[in-house]
CSV table of N, CA and C in Angstrom, one decimal:
chain,number,residue,atom,x,y,z
E,1,MET,N,33.5,49.6,40.9
E,1,MET,CA,34.3,48.9,39.8
E,1,MET,C,33.6,49.2,38.5
E,2,ASN,N,34.4,49.5,37.5
E,2,ASN,CA,33.9,49.7,36.2
E,2,ASN,C,33.7,48.4,35.4
E,3,ASN,N,32.5,48.1,34.9
E,3,ASN,CA,32.3,47.0,34.0
E,3,ASN,C,33.1,45.8,34.4
E,4,PRO,N,32.7,45.0,35.4
E,4,PRO,CA,33.5,43.8,35.8
E,4,PRO,C,33.8,42.9,34.6
E,5,GLY,N,35.0,42.5,34.5
E,5,GLY,CA,35.4,41.6,33.4
E,5,GLY,C,35.8,42.4,32.1
E,6,GLY,N,35.5,43.7,32.1
E,6,GLY,CA,35.9,44.5,30.9
E,6,GLY,C,37.3,45.0,30.9
E,7,ASP,N,37.8,45.6,29.8
E,7,ASP,CA,39.1,46.0,29.7
E,7,ASP,C,39.5,47.1,30.7
E,8,GLU,N,38.5,47.9,31.2
E,8,GLU,CA,38.8,48.9,32.1
E,8,GLU,C,39.4,48.4,33.4
E,9,THR,N,39.2,47.2,33.8
E,9,THR,CA,39.6,46.7,35.1
E,9,THR,C,41.0,46.0,35.0
E,10,ILE,N,41.6,45.9,33.8
E,10,ILE,CA,42.9,45.3,33.6
E,10,ILE,C,44.0,46.3,33.7
E,11,ASP,N,45.0,46.0,34.5
E,11,ASP,CA,46.1,46.9,34.6
E,11,ASP,C,46.7,47.1,33.2
E,12,PRO,N,47.1,48.3,32.9
E,12,PRO,CA,47.7,48.6,31.6
E,12,PRO,C,48.9,47.8,31.2
E,13,VAL,N,49.8,47.5,32.2
E,13,VAL,CA,51.0,46.7,32.0
E,13,VAL,C,50.5,45.3,31.7
E,14,LEU,N,49.6,44.7,32.4
E,14,LEU,CA,49.1,43.4,32.2
E,14,LEU,C,48.4,43.3,30.8
E,15,ARG,N,47.7,44.4,30.4
E,15,ARG,CA,47.0,44.4,29.1
E,15,ARG,C,48.1,44.4,28.0
E,16,GLN,N,49.2,45.1,28.2
E,16,GLN,CA,50.3,45.1,27.2
E,16,GLN,C,50.9,43.8,27.1
E,17,MET,N,51.1,43.1,28.2
E,17,MET,CA,51.7,41.8,28.2
E,17,MET,C,50.8,40.8,27.5
E,18,ILE,N,49.5,40.9,27.8
E,18,ILE,CA,48.6,40.0,27.1
E,18,ILE,C,48.6,40.2,25.6
E,19,GLN,N,48.6,41.5,25.2
E,19,GLN,CA,48.6,41.8,23.7
E,19,GLN,C,49.9,41.3,23.1
E,20,GLU,N,51.0,41.4,23.8
E,20,GLU,CA,52.3,40.9,23.3
E,20,GLU,C,52.3,39.4,23.1
E,21,GLU,N,51.7,38.7,24.1
E,21,GLU,CA,51.6,37.2,24.0
E,21,GLU,C,50.7,36.8,22.9
E,22,GLN,N,49.6,37.6,22.7
E,22,GLN,CA,48.7,37.3,21.6
E,22,GLN,C,49.4,37.4,20.3
E,23,VAL,N,50.2,38.4,20.1
E,23,VAL,CA,51.0,38.6,18.9
E,23,VAL,C,51.9,37.5,18.7
E,24,LYS,N,52.6,37.1,19.8
E,24,LYS,CA,53.5,35.9,19.7
E,24,LYS,C,52.8,34.7,19.3
E,25,ALA,N,51.6,34.5,19.8
E,25,ALA,CA,50.8,33.3,19.5
E,25,ALA,C,50.4,33.3,18.0
E,26,GLN,N,50.0,34.5,17.5
E,26,GLN,CA,49.6,34.6,16.1
E,26,GLN,C,50.8,34.3,15.2
E,27,PHE,N,52.0,34.9,15.6
E,27,PHE,CA,53.2,34.6,14.8
E,27,PHE,C,53.5,33.1,14.8
E,28,GLN,N,53.5,32.5,15.9
E,28,GLN,CA,53.7,31.0,16.0
E,28,GLN,C,52.8,30.3,15.1
E,29,ALA,N,51.5,30.7,15.1
E,29,ALA,CA,50.5,30.0,14.3
E,29,ALA,C,50.8,30.2,12.8
E,30,GLN,N,51.2,31.4,12.4
E,30,GLN,CA,51.6,31.7,11.0
E,30,GLN,C,52.8,30.8,10.6
E,31,VAL,N,53.8,30.8,11.5
E,31,VAL,CA,55.0,30.0,11.2
E,31,VAL,C,54.6,28.5,11.0
E,32,HIS,N,53.7,28.0,11.9
E,32,HIS,CA,53.3,26.6,11.7
E,32,HIS,C,52.5,26.4,10.4
E,33,ASN,N,51.7,27.4,10.1
E,33,ASN,CA,50.9,27.3,8.9
E,33,ASN,C,51.7,27.3,7.6
E,34,PHE,N,52.7,28.3,7.6
E,34,PHE,CA,53.5,28.3,6.3
E,34,PHE,C,54.5,27.1,6.3
E,35,THR,N,54.9,26.6,7.4
E,35,THR,CA,55.8,25.4,7.4
E,35,THR,C,55.0,24.2,6.8
E,36,ASP,N,53.8,24.1,7.2
E,36,ASP,CA,52.9,23.0,6.7
E,36,ASP,C,52.7,23.2,5.2
E,37,LYS,N,52.4,24.4,4.7
E,37,LYS,CA,52.2,24.7,3.3
E,37,LYS,C,53.5,24.4,2.5
E,38,CYS,N,54.6,25.0,3.0
E,38,CYS,CA,55.8,24.8,2.2
E,38,CYS,C,56.2,23.3,2.2
E,39,TRP,N,56.1,22.6,3.3
E,39,TRP,CA,56.4,21.2,3.4
E,39,TRP,C,55.5,20.4,2.4
E,40,ASP,N,54.2,20.7,2.4
E,40,ASP,CA,53.3,20.0,1.5
E,40,ASP,C,53.6,20.3,0.0
E,41,THR,N,54.0,21.5,-0.2
E,41,THR,CA,54.3,21.9,-1.6
E,41,THR,C,55.6,21.3,-2.1
E,42,CYS,N,56.6,21.4,-1.3
E,42,CYS,CA,57.9,21.0,-1.7
E,42,CYS,C,58.3,19.5,-1.5
E,43,VAL,N,57.7,18.9,-0.4
E,43,VAL,CA,58.1,17.6,-0.1
E,43,VAL,C,56.9,16.6,-0.4
E,44,GLY,N,55.7,17.0,-0.1
E,44,GLY,CA,54.6,16.2,-0.3
E,44,GLY,C,54.7,14.8,0.3
E,45,ASP,N,54.4,13.8,-0.5
E,45,ASP,CA,54.4,12.4,0.0
E,45,ASP,C,55.7,11.7,-0.3
E,46,SER,N,56.7,12.4,-0.9
E,46,SER,CA,57.9,11.8,-1.3
E,46,SER,C,58.7,11.2,-0.1
E,47,ARG,N,59.4,10.2,-0.4
E,47,ARG,CA,60.2,9.6,0.7
E,47,ARG,C,61.5,10.4,0.8
E,48,LEU,N,61.8,10.7,2.1
E,48,LEU,CA,63.1,11.4,2.3
E,48,LEU,C,64.1,10.4,2.9
E,49,GLY,N,65.3,10.6,2.4
E,49,GLY,CA,66.4,9.9,3.0
E,49,GLY,C,67.0,10.7,4.2
E,50,ASN,N,68.3,10.6,4.4
E,50,ASN,CA,68.9,11.3,5.5
E,50,ASN,C,69.1,12.8,5.2
E,51,LYS,N,69.0,13.2,3.9
E,51,LYS,CA,69.2,14.6,3.6
E,51,LYS,C,68.1,15.0,2.6
E,52,LEU,N,67.9,16.3,2.5
E,52,LEU,CA,67.0,16.8,1.4
E,52,LEU,C,67.8,16.9,0.2
E,53,ASP,N,67.2,16.6,-1.0
E,53,ASP,CA,67.9,16.8,-2.2
E,53,ASP,C,67.9,18.3,-2.5
E,54,TYR,N,68.8,18.6,-3.5
E,54,TYR,CA,69.0,20.1,-3.8
E,54,TYR,C,67.6,20.7,-4.2
E,55,ARG,N,66.9,20.0,-5.0
E,55,ARG,CA,65.6,20.6,-5.5
E,55,ARG,C,64.6,20.9,-4.4
E,56,THR,N,64.5,19.9,-3.5
E,56,THR,CA,63.6,20.1,-2.4
E,56,THR,C,64.1,21.2,-1.4
E,57,GLU,N,65.4,21.2,-1.2
E,57,GLU,CA,65.9,22.3,-0.3
E,57,GLU,C,65.7,23.6,-0.9
E,58,ALA,N,65.9,23.8,-2.2
E,58,ALA,CA,65.7,25.0,-2.9
E,58,ALA,C,64.3,25.4,-2.8
E,59,CYS,N,63.4,24.5,-3.0
E,59,CYS,CA,61.9,24.8,-3.0
E,59,CYS,C,61.5,25.3,-1.6
E,60,LEU,N,62.0,24.6,-0.6
E,60,LEU,CA,61.7,25.0,0.8
E,60,LEU,C,62.2,26.4,1.1
E,61,GLN,N,63.4,26.7,0.7
E,61,GLN,CA,64.0,28.0,0.9
E,61,GLN,C,63.2,29.1,0.1
E,62,ASN,N,62.9,28.8,-1.1
E,62,ASN,CA,62.1,29.7,-1.9
E,62,ASN,C,60.8,30.0,-1.3
E,63,CYS,N,60.1,29.0,-0.8
E,63,CYS,CA,58.8,29.1,-0.2
E,63,CYS,C,58.9,30.0,1.0
E,64,VAL,N,59.8,29.7,1.9
E,64,VAL,CA,60.0,30.5,3.1
E,64,VAL,C,60.3,32.0,2.8
E,65,GLU,N,61.2,32.2,1.8
E,65,GLU,CA,61.5,33.6,1.4
E,65,GLU,C,60.3,34.3,0.9
E,66,ARG,N,59.5,33.6,0.0
E,66,ARG,CA,58.3,34.3,-0.5
E,66,ARG,C,57.3,34.6,0.6
E,67,PHE,N,57.2,33.7,1.6
E,67,PHE,CA,56.3,33.9,2.7
E,67,PHE,C,56.8,35.2,3.5
E,68,LEU,N,58.1,35.2,3.8
E,68,LEU,CA,58.7,36.4,4.5
E,68,LEU,C,58.5,37.7,3.8
E,69,ASP,N,58.8,37.6,2.5
E,69,ASP,CA,58.6,38.8,1.6
E,69,ASP,C,57.1,39.3,1.7
E,70,THR,N,56.2,38.4,1.6
E,70,THR,CA,54.8,38.8,1.6
E,70,THR,C,54.4,39.3,3.0
E,71,THR,N,54.9,38.7,4.0
E,71,THR,CA,54.6,39.1,5.4
E,71,THR,C,55.1,40.5,5.6
E,72,ILE,N,56.3,40.8,5.2
E,72,ILE,CA,56.9,42.1,5.4
E,72,ILE,C,56.1,43.2,4.6
E,73,ASN,N,55.7,42.8,3.4
E,73,ASN,CA,55.0,43.8,2.5
E,73,ASN,C,53.6,44.1,3.2
E,74,VAL,N,52.9,43.1,3.6
E,74,VAL,CA,51.6,43.2,4.2
E,74,VAL,C,51.7,44.0,5.5
E,75,THR,N,52.7,43.7,6.3
E,75,THR,CA,53.0,44.5,7.6
E,75,THR,C,53.3,45.9,7.3
E,76,ASN,N,54.1,46.2,6.3
E,76,ASN,CA,54.4,47.6,6.0
E,76,ASN,C,53.2,48.3,5.5
E,77,ARG,N,52.4,47.7,4.7
E,77,ARG,CA,51.1,48.3,4.2
E,77,ARG,C,50.2,48.6,5.3
E,78,PHE,N,50.0,47.7,6.3
E,78,PHE,CA,49.1,47.9,7.4
E,78,PHE,C,49.7,49.1,8.3
E,79,THR,N,51.0,49.1,8.4
E,79,THR,CA,51.6,50.2,9.2
E,79,THR,C,51.3,51.6,8.5
E,80,GLN,N,51.4,51.6,7.2
E,80,GLN,CA,51.1,52.8,6.5
E,80,GLN,C,49.7,53.3,6.7
E,81,LEU,N,48.8,52.3,6.6
E,81,LEU,CA,47.4,52.6,6.8
E,81,LEU,C,47.1,53.1,8.2
E,82,LEU,N,47.7,52.4,9.2
E,82,LEU,CA,47.5,52.9,10.6
E,82,LEU,C,48.0,54.3,10.8
E,83,GLN,N,49.2,54.6,10.2
E,83,GLN,CA,49.8,55.9,10.4
E,83,GLN,C,48.9,56.9,9.7
E,84,ARG,N,48.4,56.6,8.6
E,84,ARG,CA,47.5,57.6,7.9
E,84,ARG,C,46.2,57.8,8.7
E,85,GLY,N,45.7,56.7,9.2
E,85,GLY,CA,44.5,56.8,10.1
E,85,GLY,C,44.8,57.6,11.3
E,86,ALA,N,45.9,57.4,11.9
E,86,ALA,CA,46.3,58.2,13.2
E,86,ALA,C,46.5,59.6,12.9
E,87,THR,N,46.9,60.0,11.7
E,87,THR,CA,47.1,61.4,11.4
E,87,THR,C,45.9,62.0,10.7
E,88,GLY,N,44.9,61.2,10.5
E,88,GLY,CA,43.7,61.7,9.9
E,88,GLY,C,43.7,61.8,8.4
E,89,GLY,N,44.8,61.4,7.8
E,89,GLY,CA,44.9,61.6,6.3
E,89,GLY,C,44.4,60.4,5.6
E,90,MET,N,43.6,60.6,4.6
E,90,MET,CA,43.0,59.5,3.8
E,90,MET,C,43.5,59.7,2.3
E,91,HIS,N,44.3,58.8,1.8
E,91,HIS,CA,44.8,59.0,0.4
E,91,HIS,C,44.3,57.8,-0.4
């Protein structure tokens, strides 16, 4: 047996499933984090009735959209860097 407890002993399919679950867990954590930040920024300690007022709703929507924009940009940048690294090109 190669290095008990090491990655070499894990079935590649199982390893892939574990990696996918880790990515899902990281995504869930990010969603939870940005939800908390947007809520604190837009709602704070104000008392809510049965509905969000227009200003609060717009703030939450804006916050989420900025988060998504940033996440997409960062993801695209990391993808570019990984592709450059995989091809051996450094720019």
